[in-house]
Amino acid sequence: MEFRSQARGTRGVEIAKALDPRDSTASGRDHPLLQFWRKVQAHYPELKKKHAKLQEMLAQKALAASGFLPRVYGWADSITSDNPVLGFMFHMTERNFSAGDFNINTLNHPGTVSNQNMGLMAIVPIFDAMQTIDSIRTAKHLIRQSEQEERFTRMEASLLAIDAYLQLLLAERERALSRLHVQASSQDLEQAVQLMEQGLVLGADFYAGRSMSASIEQSQNGYTSKRRVALVTVNTLQGEAADAEVPVVGSLSAARKSPVKPLGQWVQEAFLYRSDLLALQSSIAAQHSEVSRLRATALPTVNGFASGMLDSDNFNTGGRSYTVGAMGTVPLFDPARDPKVKQAQAAEEQLRHESASLRDLIQNKLGQAYAEYQGALQDAEILGRASSDARKSTEMMTELYREGKKTIVDLLSVRQMQLQTEIGYWDSLARLEISRAKLYFLSGELDDYQVQQIAKEIGESAP
């Protein structure tokens, strides 16, 4: 299961590199969405945090593996004393006894004796009750957990980048549409002034039409404010100043197909590829290794040791000695072991229940995203036809207005309806694209390749 997930990620990276316009073998220039996406990946603090955690787990594995290696210690000391026991011992370790040192008075009153001692000691682990092996196994699981968490956070950053870019693209489209309708309504009012002066338009109709034109202009201000908010979100994600301008190109195409996969397949793929679920499974495996390690503390431990010492009173002569041996310890009674094992088992059980809860949450979120996609797809089809009808209605109403068969109120009412319908249509297209990206994210498949595909489908036409 993990191999399949990693294989998909590797394939996505390779395809992304092949399509990367910065590569000398690629054709075309870099899409602004891809430029923005890379900046978000580079700035996203949570992704940096996950990468730092991965480095910590790699260090943890190296620390656990050090349990197989011997420990070497060095020491040096200098002691001066008139203690008879120390004096006798110093003479022995220095190999410095003389016949006079055995005199009773000398043994009782050795005078001041000095000793300089230095040496090396090595402790070699022979058997440590499986502590090192289980610690390394736990560290490996934690490394895989950190890798999957980093991958999931990377996909999370990709989804945020796509959503922010599409929201800004939608805001650009809405502002452009409202600006066109404001200009058109202004021209209509200028013509109405001329017709009113000729007595062909009633004053009441003219002032009612000007009020409706103000409503259209007000909507333009609203869409301009929406663009400012979207721009702040985009700049925050990429670590730029809030008011920095961002190049936005592309168009939301109406040629979107419904996902060919049924909902059940999306859910099954999520259970296979969702990085946070895989990370949780690695966490369960790590906790299981921890339970095994705690149980193994009932086994004996065996260490070998060796030391070499040099003792001297004048740094010119002295005695050398060494000690070699092995020592085993057996924990006959440890009242804390069973509670620790039970605590670790309870933590493992909690993780297993958390995994089950996450699977339920994944299925629920995917069901919602799938329904949102289907709803946005149906809305796009309906509003696409409605937008076409609204444009034709405005064109026909314009002709009737110029012929004097309709009033300025009728024309601006139809124009206002056209604006609302077109805005709704483009909003449904944005929701369609965002919900499609969310489906890939929730199923664990929003890799670099999918981001490249979304940028390719958006294209580089003016918004």
XYZ file of C-alpha atoms in Angstrom:
463
model
C 0.000 0.000 0.000
C 2.808 2.414 0.874
C 4.722 1.375 -2.250
C 1.790 2.316 -4.461
C 1.485 5.692 -2.767
C 5.179 6.443 -3.139
C 5.123 5.275 -6.741
C 2.332 7.684 -7.591
C 4.224 10.529 -5.922
C 7.419 9.709 -7.822
C 5.556 9.553 -11.094
C 3.949 12.917 -10.408
C 7.306 14.537 -9.645
C 8.869 13.133 -12.809
C 6.004 14.329 -14.998
C 6.032 17.723 -13.291
C 9.745 18.073 -14.027
C 9.134 17.061 -17.635
C 6.459 19.724 -18.003
C 8.366 22.382 -16.069
C 8.890 25.298 -18.497
C 12.053 26.278 -16.638
C 13.689 23.118 -17.964
C 15.613 23.648 -21.165
C 13.800 20.710 -22.788
C 10.308 21.975 -22.008
C 8.317 24.145 -24.321
C 6.299 27.226 -23.488
C 6.681 29.596 -20.596
C 5.849 29.107 -16.958
C 2.169 29.606 -16.118
C 1.498 32.235 -13.418
C -0.410 29.634 -11.399
C 2.688 27.431 -11.313
C 4.859 30.393 -10.348
C 2.476 31.244 -7.522
C 2.203 27.579 -6.472
C 5.986 27.270 -6.162
C 6.159 30.438 -4.064
C 3.456 29.080 -1.755
C 5.355 25.794 -1.409
C 8.536 27.699 -0.576
C 6.858 30.026 1.953
C 4.238 27.814 3.640
C 5.366 27.740 7.312
C 3.539 24.517 8.136
C 5.405 22.714 5.363
C 8.725 23.952 6.743
C 7.660 22.731 10.167
C 6.916 19.255 8.822
C 10.275 19.173 7.049
C 12.031 20.095 10.284
C 10.145 17.303 12.059
C 11.367 14.854 9.411
C 14.940 15.930 10.075
C 14.324 15.393 13.781
C 13.095 11.847 13.148
C 16.142 11.087 10.994
C 18.334 12.229 13.875
C 16.226 10.105 16.233
C 16.963 7.021 14.130
C 20.694 7.752 14.194
C 20.458 8.193 17.964
C 18.696 4.850 18.346
C 21.272 3.084 16.128
C 24.049 4.392 18.373
C 22.925 1.811 20.936
C 24.871 -0.818 18.975
C 28.145 1.099 19.315
C 30.533 1.026 22.277
C 30.941 3.972 24.604
C 34.483 5.129 25.305
C 35.315 7.350 28.277
C 38.547 8.961 29.307
C 39.510 10.360 32.681
C 42.364 11.978 34.556
C 42.715 12.997 38.184
C 45.357 14.113 40.653
C 45.094 13.312 44.378
C 47.317 14.303 47.304
C 46.587 12.732 50.704
C 48.164 11.403 53.923
C 45.440 8.762 54.356
C 47.201 5.438 55.067
C 44.781 3.455 52.915
C 45.233 5.767 49.944
C 48.985 5.858 50.457
C 49.211 2.050 50.427
C 46.925 1.859 47.379
C 48.877 4.529 45.500
C 52.147 2.648 46.026
C 50.533 -0.537 44.712
C 49.014 0.998 41.572
C 52.201 2.944 40.858
C 54.318 -0.237 41.220
C 56.443 1.878 43.542
C 56.850 -0.161 46.753
C 60.188 -0.224 48.529
C 61.326 -2.239 51.532
C 61.044 0.795 53.756
C 57.381 1.242 52.857
C 56.569 -1.900 54.863
C 57.914 -0.412 58.073
C 55.140 -0.345 60.679
C 55.638 3.347 61.364
C 55.614 4.116 57.631
C 52.428 2.147 57.126
C 50.739 3.987 59.981
C 52.095 7.411 59.021
C 52.870 7.402 55.273
C 53.147 11.168 55.081
C 51.824 13.101 52.116
C 51.464 10.952 48.992
C 50.487 12.182 45.501
C 49.034 10.220 42.604
C 48.229 11.169 39.046
C 45.797 8.770 37.402
C 44.584 8.667 33.804
C 42.984 6.042 31.669
C 40.390 4.919 29.116
C 37.297 2.801 29.595
C 35.053 1.219 26.962
C 31.585 -0.231 27.541
C 30.486 -2.597 24.782
C 26.783 -3.528 24.541
C 26.378 -7.287 24.032
C 22.636 -7.669 24.657
C 20.413 -4.798 25.751
C 17.042 -6.559 26.030
C 16.014 -5.608 22.467
C 15.950 -1.941 23.417
C 18.116 -0.768 20.524
C 16.417 -2.948 17.896
C 12.934 -1.853 18.930
C 14.038 1.783 19.161
C 15.381 1.666 15.593
C 12.188 0.000 14.388
C 10.130 2.723 16.089
C 12.313 5.440 14.564
C 11.810 3.998 11.066
C 8.034 4.109 11.499
C 8.246 7.685 12.775
C 10.344 8.672 9.736
C 7.681 7.247 7.415
C 5.050 9.101 9.455
C 6.936 12.391 9.063
C 7.402 11.815 5.331
C 3.690 11.238 4.842
C 2.788 14.254 6.991
C 5.112 16.419 4.920
C 3.549 15.083 1.711
C 0.028 15.765 3.011
C 0.991 19.295 4.034
C 2.457 19.853 0.580
C -0.877 18.835 -0.979
C -2.664 21.096 1.499
C -0.514 24.015 0.360
C -1.269 23.110 -3.268
C -5.022 23.167 -2.606
C -4.768 26.541 -0.857
C -2.743 27.914 -3.765
C -5.243 26.676 -6.366
C -8.215 27.977 -4.400
C -6.647 31.413 -3.834
C -5.569 31.750 -7.472
C -9.001 30.755 -8.798
C -10.718 33.132 -6.389
C -8.518 35.963 -7.647
C -9.145 34.900 -11.250
C -12.890 34.878 -10.575
C -12.703 38.303 -8.934
C -10.871 39.652 -11.992
C -13.582 38.249 -14.265
C -16.388 39.653 -12.111
C -14.786 43.084 -11.984
C -14.278 43.070 -15.770
C -17.889 42.045 -16.407
C -19.262 44.667 -14.038
C -17.044 47.329 -15.624
C -18.387 46.466 -19.090
C -21.978 46.676 -17.886
C -21.347 49.972 -16.102
C -19.944 51.418 -19.329
C -22.884 50.063 -21.321
C -25.435 51.447 -18.842
C -23.677 54.850 -18.945
C -24.028 54.917 -22.722
C -27.683 53.942 -22.372
C -28.243 56.840 -19.974
C -26.495 59.300 -22.289
C -28.806 58.229 -25.061
C -31.758 58.486 -22.691
C -30.832 62.102 -21.917
C -30.982 62.945 -25.603
C -34.297 61.157 -26.011
C -35.703 62.857 -22.910
C -34.742 66.245 -24.327
C -36.614 65.294 -27.485
C -39.612 64.281 -25.412
C -39.332 60.610 -26.362
C -38.478 59.408 -22.848
C -40.430 60.250 -19.747
C -38.529 61.879 -16.930
C -39.746 59.276 -14.435
C -38.323 56.504 -16.618
C -35.032 58.346 -16.940
C -34.547 58.813 -13.189
C -35.622 55.225 -12.494
C -33.076 54.070 -15.087
C -30.348 56.183 -13.498
C -31.141 54.602 -10.128
C -30.777 51.129 -11.657
C -27.493 52.179 -13.260
C -26.229 53.234 -9.829
C -27.078 49.757 -8.556
C -24.941 48.223 -11.312
C -22.110 50.613 -10.463
C -22.415 49.664 -6.801
C -22.019 46.003 -7.696
C -18.783 46.930 -9.483
C -17.464 48.402 -6.224
C -18.379 45.182 -4.444
C -16.477 43.059 -6.948
C -13.501 45.412 -6.712
C -13.466 44.943 -2.937
C -13.721 41.197 -3.409
C -10.657 41.315 -5.653
C -8.708 43.235 -2.985
C -9.530 40.552 -0.412
C -8.519 37.783 -2.826
C -5.282 39.644 -3.584
C -4.418 39.855 0.132
C -4.978 36.094 0.465
C -2.748 35.361 -2.520
C 0.056 37.617 -1.265
C -0.155 36.203 2.253
C 0.213 32.642 0.966
C 3.296 33.486 -1.073
C 4.880 35.668 1.613
C 4.595 38.999 -0.206
C 3.288 42.398 0.853
C -0.500 42.474 1.154
C -0.992 45.042 -1.619
C 1.549 43.642 -4.104
C 0.135 43.080 -7.581
C -0.019 39.506 -8.830
C -0.165 38.531 -12.513
C -3.302 36.488 -13.122
C -4.068 34.901 -16.455
C -6.318 32.094 -17.565
C -9.959 31.409 -18.166
C -12.372 29.031 -16.516
C -13.523 26.772 -19.303
C -17.057 25.494 -19.558
C -15.839 22.238 -21.123
C -15.603 20.281 -17.875
C -16.544 16.631 -17.661
C -18.017 14.919 -14.665
C -15.544 12.732 -12.749
C -15.475 9.372 -14.493
C -14.898 7.623 -11.178
C -17.857 6.900 -8.909
C -17.816 8.095 -5.325
C -16.934 4.639 -4.000
C -13.755 4.567 -6.065
C -12.728 8.007 -4.808
C -13.166 6.722 -1.249
C -11.175 3.527 -1.845
C -8.323 5.473 -3.449
C -8.341 7.850 -0.504
C -7.896 4.902 1.871
C -4.873 3.873 -0.209
C -3.242 7.230 -0.953
C -4.249 9.715 1.758
C -0.931 10.712 3.311
C -2.401 11.680 6.675
C -4.028 8.246 6.939
C -0.743 6.558 5.989
C 1.035 8.738 8.551
C -1.408 7.617 11.221
C -0.841 3.979 10.279
C 2.910 4.513 10.662
C 2.258 6.106 14.047
C 0.301 2.996 15.091
C 3.186 0.783 13.975
C 5.641 2.955 15.922
C 3.519 2.714 19.057
C 3.288 -1.063 18.616
C 7.102 -1.209 18.521
C 7.162 0.871 21.693
C 4.921 -1.691 23.408
C 7.326 -4.449 22.360
C 10.269 -2.474 23.684
C 8.674 -1.966 27.072
C 7.779 -5.645 27.338
C 11.373 -6.606 26.506
C 12.697 -4.706 29.507
C 11.992 -7.888 31.506
C 14.921 -9.538 29.699
C 18.473 -9.408 31.080
C 21.077 -7.016 29.722
C 24.710 -7.886 29.168
C 27.541 -5.388 28.687
C 31.244 -5.925 28.232
C 33.740 -3.466 29.609
C 37.482 -2.828 29.346
C 39.656 -0.192 30.936
C 43.335 0.743 30.962
C 44.925 2.965 33.629
C 48.224 4.711 34.233
C 49.216 5.785 37.760
C 52.260 7.898 38.569
C 53.567 10.243 41.240
C 56.042 12.123 39.045
C 54.957 11.522 35.408
C 58.303 9.726 34.816
C 57.630 6.333 36.366
C 54.410 4.606 37.156
C 52.282 1.526 36.915
C 49.982 0.402 34.168
C 46.976 -1.839 34.628
C 43.942 -3.035 32.712
C 40.602 -4.584 33.502
C 38.418 -6.613 31.131
C 35.114 -8.232 31.936
C 31.416 -8.647 31.294
C 28.437 -7.913 33.473
C 24.825 -8.994 33.187
C 21.870 -7.530 35.037
C 18.470 -9.161 35.481
C 15.411 -7.055 36.464
C 13.912 -9.329 39.123
C 11.201 -6.921 40.162
C 10.182 -3.677 38.461
C 6.823 -2.358 39.676
C 6.736 0.309 36.958
C 7.044 -2.055 33.967
C 3.465 -3.340 33.766
C 1.872 0.111 34.119
C 4.176 1.421 31.371
C 3.196 -1.453 29.062
C -0.509 -0.898 29.706
C -0.105 2.835 29.119
C 1.613 2.207 25.771
C -1.075 -0.323 24.777
C -3.809 2.195 25.601
C -2.040 4.811 23.457
C -1.890 2.318 20.569
C -5.592 1.575 20.935
C -6.381 5.299 20.856
C -4.436 5.638 17.611
C -6.368 2.754 16.054
C -9.680 4.402 16.972
C -8.339 7.692 15.607
C -7.546 5.929 12.333
C -11.112 4.613 12.133
C -12.466 8.111 12.821
C -10.251 9.556 10.107
C -11.526 7.001 7.593
C -15.103 7.993 8.431
C -14.194 11.670 8.102
C -12.518 11.070 4.736
C -15.582 9.305 3.391
C -17.861 12.063 4.671
C -15.734 14.894 3.246
C -15.380 13.123 -0.087
C -19.142 12.644 -0.266
C -19.646 16.363 0.327
C -17.008 17.331 -2.248
C -18.473 14.921 -4.803
C -21.944 16.412 -4.271
C -20.494 19.938 -4.555
C -18.832 19.008 -7.835
C -22.021 17.528 -9.259
C -24.015 20.555 -8.126
C -21.490 22.991 -9.606
C -21.494 21.024 -12.857
C -25.276 21.218 -13.117
C -25.263 24.909 -12.163
C -22.665 25.616 -14.850
C -24.802 23.925 -17.506
C -27.941 25.780 -16.443
C -26.281 29.183 -15.957
C -24.327 28.765 -19.196
C -27.585 28.542 -21.128
C -29.083 31.322 -19.019
C -26.096 33.605 -19.748
C -26.465 33.028 -23.465
C -30.202 33.787 -23.239
C -29.518 36.896 -21.144
C -27.077 38.261 -23.746
C -29.574 37.703 -26.537
C -32.302 39.312 -24.449
C -30.116 42.382 -23.853
C -29.289 42.675 -27.551
C -32.965 42.434 -28.520
C -34.010 44.835 -25.770
C -31.385 47.337 -26.942
C -32.847 47.313 -30.434
C -36.395 47.712 -29.121
C -35.243 50.553 -26.863
C -33.636 52.384 -29.777
C -36.857 51.977 -31.729
C -38.765 53.500 -28.830
C -40.719 50.340 -28.085
C -39.097 49.802 -24.653
C -38.091 52.191 -21.902
C -34.675 52.748 -20.331
C -36.003 50.949 -17.239
C -36.701 47.837 -19.291
C -33.255 47.913 -20.862
C -31.307 48.417 -17.635
C -33.408 45.795 -15.871
C -32.443 43.241 -18.512
C -28.820 44.395 -18.408
C -28.746 43.992 -14.628
C -30.202 40.494 -14.964
C -27.521 39.652 -17.543
C -24.759 40.773 -15.184
C -26.108 38.679 -12.318
C -26.518 35.641 -14.565
C -23.012 35.938 -16.007
C -21.516 36.401 -12.549
C -23.382 33.328 -11.336
C -22.125 31.357 -14.339
C -18.468 32.220 -13.719
C -18.910 31.578 -10.014
C -20.220 28.085 -10.793
C -17.204 27.460 -13.050
C -14.853 28.500 -10.236
C -16.700 26.258 -7.773
C -16.494 23.446 -10.296
C -12.707 23.764 -10.632
C -12.137 24.204 -6.905
C -14.322 21.246 -5.961
C -12.508 19.131 -8.550
C -9.161 20.064 -6.976
C -10.667 19.306 -3.569
C -11.663 15.838 -4.763
C -8.059 15.131 -5.744
C -6.862 16.514 -2.415
C -9.308 14.521 -0.311
C -8.424 11.344 -2.198
C -4.697 11.958 -1.685
C -3.974 12.486 -5.384
C -3.321 16.223 -5.619
C 0.317 15.769 -6.567
C 2.551 17.959 -8.731
C 1.179 16.360 -11.892
C -2.408 17.328 -11.059
C -1.357 20.917 -10.351
C 0.357 21.006 -13.736
C -2.827 19.703 -15.364
C -5.012 22.322 -13.697
C -2.662 25.096 -14.830
C -2.706 23.654 -18.342
C -6.503 23.549 -18.456
C -6.860 27.100 -17.156
C -4.641 28.265 -19.986
C -3.149 31.700 -20.385
C -5.945 33.731 -21.924
C -6.908 37.021 -20.326
C -9.401 36.719 -17.477
